[in-house]
PDB file of C-alpha atoms and ligand atoms in Angstrom:
ATOM      1  CA  UNK A  12       8.402 -26.893   5.602  1.00 43.00           C
ATOM      2  CA  UNK A  13      10.004 -26.913   9.018  1.00 45.00           C
ATOM      3  CA  UNK A  14      13.277 -27.972   7.418  1.00 47.00           C
ATOM      4  CA  UNK A  15      13.225 -25.175   4.841  1.00 51.00           C
ATOM      5  CA  UNK A  16      12.474 -22.572   7.532  1.00 49.00           C
ATOM      6  CA  UNK A  17      15.348 -23.781   9.561  1.00 46.00           C
ATOM      7  CA  UNK A  18      17.644 -23.528   6.665  1.00 44.00           C
ATOM      8  CA  UNK A  19      16.528 -19.964   5.954  1.00 46.00           C
ATOM      9  CA  UNK A  20      17.042 -19.035   9.645  1.00 48.00           C
ATOM     10  CA  UNK A  21      20.620 -20.511   9.368  1.00 45.00           C
ATOM     11  CA  UNK A  22      21.400 -18.498   6.252  1.00 48.00           C
ATOM     12  CA  UNK A  23      20.063 -15.345   7.994  1.00 45.00           C
ATOM     13  CA  UNK A  24      22.245 -15.977  11.013  1.00 46.00           C
ATOM     14  CA  UNK A  25      25.365 -16.504   8.871  1.00 44.00           C
ATOM     15  CA  UNK A  26      24.762 -13.386   6.924  1.00 44.00           C
ATOM     16  CA  UNK A  27      24.289 -11.403  10.199  1.00 47.00           C
ATOM     17  CA  UNK A  28      27.592 -12.770  11.519  1.00 45.00           C
ATOM     18  CA  UNK A  29      29.455 -11.790   8.412  1.00 46.00           C
ATOM     19  CA  UNK A  30      28.048  -8.257   8.229  1.00 44.00           C
ATOM     20  CA  UNK A  31      30.210  -6.536  10.910  1.00 46.00           C
ATOM     21  CA  UNK A  32      33.394  -7.770   9.215  1.00 43.00           C
ATOM     22  CA  UNK A  33      32.257  -6.356   5.908  1.00 42.00           C
ATOM     23  CA  UNK A  34      31.478  -2.994   7.436  1.00 44.00           C
ATOM     24  CA  UNK A  35      34.723  -2.905   9.265  1.00 44.00           C
ATOM     25  CA  UNK A  36      36.681  -3.397   6.020  1.00 42.00           C
ATOM     26  CA  UNK A  37      34.920  -0.425   4.499  1.00 42.00           C
ATOM     27  CA  UNK A  38      34.632  -2.240   1.284  1.00 42.00           C
ATOM     28  CA  UNK A  39      30.912  -2.276   1.196  1.00 46.00           C
ATOM     29  CA  UNK A  40      28.969   0.825   2.198  1.00 50.00           C
ATOM     30  CA  UNK A  41      25.306  -0.096   2.619  1.00 55.00           C
ATOM     31  CA  UNK A  42      22.831   2.153   1.000  1.00 62.00           C
ATOM     32  CA  UNK A  43      19.848   0.273   2.258  1.00 80.00           C
ATOM     33  CA  UNK A  44      17.292   2.812   3.376  1.00 91.00           C
ATOM     34  CA  UNK A  45      14.556   2.850   5.893  1.00 96.00           C
ATOM     35  CA  UNK A  46      10.831   2.903   5.024  1.00 97.00           C
ATOM     36  CA  UNK A  47       8.798   5.794   6.450  1.00 97.00           C
ATOM     37  CA  UNK A  48       5.062   5.492   6.581  1.00 98.00           C
ATOM     38  CA  UNK A  49       2.710   8.437   5.605  1.00 98.00           C
ATOM     39  CA  UNK A  50      -0.985   8.026   6.317  1.00 98.00           C
ATOM     40  CA  UNK A  51      -3.462   9.048   3.535  1.00 98.00           C
ATOM     41  CA  UNK A  52      -6.769  10.224   5.003  1.00 98.00           C
ATOM     42  CA  UNK A  53      -9.802  12.251   3.955  1.00 98.00           C
ATOM     43  CA  UNK A  54      -8.101  15.299   2.701  1.00 98.00           C
ATOM     44  CA  UNK A  55      -4.889  15.232   4.430  1.00 98.00           C
ATOM     45  CA  UNK A  56      -1.471  13.343   4.661  1.00 98.00           C
ATOM     46  CA  UNK A  57      -0.104  12.484   8.056  1.00 98.00           C
ATOM     47  CA  UNK A  58       2.440  13.763   8.650  1.00 98.00           C
ATOM     48  CA  UNK A  59       2.360  16.702   6.138  1.00 98.00           C
ATOM     49  CA  UNK A  60       6.089  17.338   6.642  1.00 98.00           C
ATOM     50  CA  UNK A  61       8.670  14.549   6.649  1.00 98.00           C
ATOM     51  CA  UNK A  62      12.463  14.558   6.700  1.00 98.00           C
ATOM     52  CA  UNK A  63      14.216  11.409   5.323  1.00 98.00           C
ATOM     53  CA  UNK A  64      17.657  10.486   4.109  1.00 97.00           C
ATOM     54  CA  UNK A  65      18.701   9.624   0.582  1.00 97.00           C
ATOM     55  CA  UNK A  66      17.833   6.014  -0.066  1.00 96.00           C
ATOM     56  CA  UNK A  67      14.880   5.862   2.257  1.00 97.00           C
ATOM     57  CA  UNK A  68      11.503   4.979   0.996  1.00 98.00           C
ATOM     58  CA  UNK A  69       8.233   6.532   1.721  1.00 98.00           C
ATOM     59  CA  UNK A  70       5.172   4.234   1.925  1.00 98.00           C
ATOM     60  CA  UNK A  71       1.809   6.117   1.607  1.00 98.00           C
ATOM     61  CA  UNK A  72      -0.853   4.004   3.199  1.00 98.00           C
ATOM     62  CA  UNK A  73      -4.543   4.709   2.782  1.00 98.00           C
ATOM     63  CA  UNK A  74      -6.154   4.481   6.181  1.00 95.00           C
ATOM     64  CA  UNK A  75      -9.168   2.257   6.951  1.00 95.00           C
ATOM     65  CA  UNK A  76     -11.212   5.361   7.575  1.00 93.00           C
ATOM     66  CA  UNK A  77     -10.774   6.623   4.048  1.00 97.00           C
ATOM     67  CA  UNK A  78     -14.134   7.186   2.230  1.00 96.00           C
ATOM     68  CA  UNK A  79     -12.936   9.299  -0.656  1.00 96.00           C
ATOM     69  CA  UNK A  80     -10.392   8.500  -3.463  1.00 97.00           C
ATOM     70  CA  UNK A  81      -6.991  10.023  -3.105  1.00 98.00           C
ATOM     71  CA  UNK A  82      -3.784   9.851  -5.006  1.00 98.00           C
ATOM     72  CA  UNK A  83      -0.060  10.701  -4.481  1.00 98.00           C
ATOM     73  CA  UNK A  84       1.371  12.955  -7.183  1.00 98.00           C
ATOM     74  CA  UNK A  85       4.871  14.353  -7.255  1.00 98.00           C
ATOM     75  CA  UNK A  86       4.362  18.053  -8.133  1.00 98.00           C
ATOM     76  CA  UNK A  87       7.885  19.311  -7.757  1.00 98.00           C
ATOM     77  CA  UNK A  88      11.242  17.647  -7.006  1.00 97.00           C
ATOM     78  CA  UNK A  89      15.004  18.193  -7.310  1.00 96.00           C
ATOM     79  CA  UNK A  90      16.382  18.286 -10.797  1.00 96.00           C
ATOM     80  CA  UNK A  91      16.691  14.918 -12.545  1.00 95.00           C
ATOM     81  CA  UNK A  92      13.981  13.232 -10.388  1.00 97.00           C
ATOM     82  CA  UNK A  93      11.428  11.394 -12.425  1.00 95.00           C
ATOM     83  CA  UNK A  94       7.920  12.488 -11.528  1.00 96.00           C
ATOM     84  CA  UNK A  95       5.759   9.797 -10.019  1.00 97.00           C
ATOM     85  CA  UNK A  96       1.981   9.487  -9.700  1.00 98.00           C
ATOM     86  CA  UNK A  97       0.029   6.794  -7.963  1.00 98.00           C
ATOM     87  CA  UNK A  98      -3.318   5.593  -9.252  1.00 98.00           C
ATOM     88  CA  UNK A  99      -6.420   6.943  -7.479  1.00 98.00           C
ATOM     89  CA  UNK A 100      -6.542   4.601  -4.410  1.00 97.00           C
ATOM     90  CA  UNK A 101      -8.772   3.774  -1.578  1.00 96.00           C
ATOM     91  CA  UNK A 102      -8.812   2.437   1.910  1.00 96.00           C
ATOM     92  CA  UNK A 103      -6.342  -0.432   2.522  1.00 95.00           C
ATOM     93  CA  UNK A 104      -4.098   0.442  -0.462  1.00 97.00           C
ATOM     94  CA  UNK A 105      -0.521   1.669  -0.407  1.00 97.00           C
ATOM     95  CA  UNK A 106       1.969   3.305  -2.734  1.00 98.00           C
ATOM     96  CA  UNK A 107       5.735   3.196  -2.152  1.00 98.00           C
ATOM     97  CA  UNK A 108       8.641   5.177  -3.740  1.00 98.00           C
ATOM     98  CA  UNK A 109      12.342   5.368  -2.972  1.00 97.00           C
ATOM     99  CA  UNK A 110      13.845   8.827  -2.838  1.00 97.00           C
ATOM    100  CA  UNK A 111      17.353   8.831  -4.140  1.00 96.00           C
ATOM    101  CA  UNK A 112      18.179  12.546  -4.621  1.00 97.00           C
ATOM    102  CA  UNK A 113      18.556  15.151  -1.893  1.00 97.00           C
ATOM    103  CA  UNK A 114      16.157  18.117  -1.862  1.00 98.00           C
ATOM    104  CA  UNK A 115      12.617  19.168  -1.486  1.00 98.00           C
ATOM    105  CA  UNK A 116       9.764  17.043  -2.784  1.00 98.00           C
ATOM    106  CA  UNK A 117       6.312  18.549  -2.879  1.00 98.00           C
ATOM    107  CA  UNK A 118       3.398  16.016  -3.066  1.00 98.00           C
ATOM    108  CA  UNK A 119      -0.189  16.704  -3.784  1.00 98.00           C
ATOM    109  CA  UNK A 120      -3.460  14.726  -4.100  1.00 98.00           C
ATOM    110  CA  UNK A 121      -4.773  15.803  -7.553  1.00 98.00           C
ATOM    111  CA  UNK A 122      -8.377  15.503  -6.353  1.00 98.00           C
ATOM    112  CA  UNK A 123      -7.835  17.930  -3.392  1.00 98.00           C
ATOM    113  CA  UNK A 124      -4.867  19.911  -4.506  1.00 96.00           C
ATOM    114  CA  UNK A 125      -5.779  23.030  -2.487  1.00 95.00           C
ATOM    115  CA  UNK A 126      -5.858  21.373   0.901  1.00 97.00           C
ATOM    116  CA  UNK A 127      -4.129  17.971   0.591  1.00 98.00           C
ATOM    117  CA  UNK A 128      -0.292  18.324   0.158  1.00 98.00           C
ATOM    118  CA  UNK A 129       2.898  17.443   1.824  1.00 98.00           C
ATOM    119  CA  UNK A 130       6.613  18.343   1.752  1.00 98.00           C
ATOM    120  CA  UNK A 131       9.309  15.814   1.992  1.00 98.00           C
ATOM    121  CA  UNK A 132      12.915  16.990   2.681  1.00 98.00           C
ATOM    122  CA  UNK A 133      15.501  14.409   1.575  1.00 98.00           C
ATOM    123  CA  UNK A 134      18.892  14.918   3.300  1.00 98.00           C
ATOM    124  CA  UNK A 135      22.257  13.484   2.305  1.00 95.00           C
ATOM    125  CA  UNK A 136      23.456  10.630   4.452  1.00 86.00           C
ATOM    126  CA  UNK A 137      25.303  11.882   7.459  1.00 77.00           C
TER     127      UNK A 137
HETATM  128 CU1   CU B 203      -7.284  13.594  -1.829  1.00 75.98          CU
END
């Protein structure tokens, strides 16, 4: 296993060394996004307002303190975005989605719709 690990590290180092040249040429514009964590708790998301960039992912993570069941449901989104809806999940679970269109995304928990909601603003890449 040590040998395999060393090989992987070597591959990683090589890729890293090549990357700056690729960027400098302008041939490849990377669209790899970041992942932003959102906590799911007993009847709120934290944070309830989030701004990300196109291509970023949001990873909703149910906290260890969660006693109730919650979900993540896309209530409204920019035109052309396919609605998503997690299963009802509990402590220790997570649900991840990549956001690829700019605009405003409204998220609700269908079990606590009145109080448990959040807004995500997706901005174009600068
Ligand atoms: Cu809920």
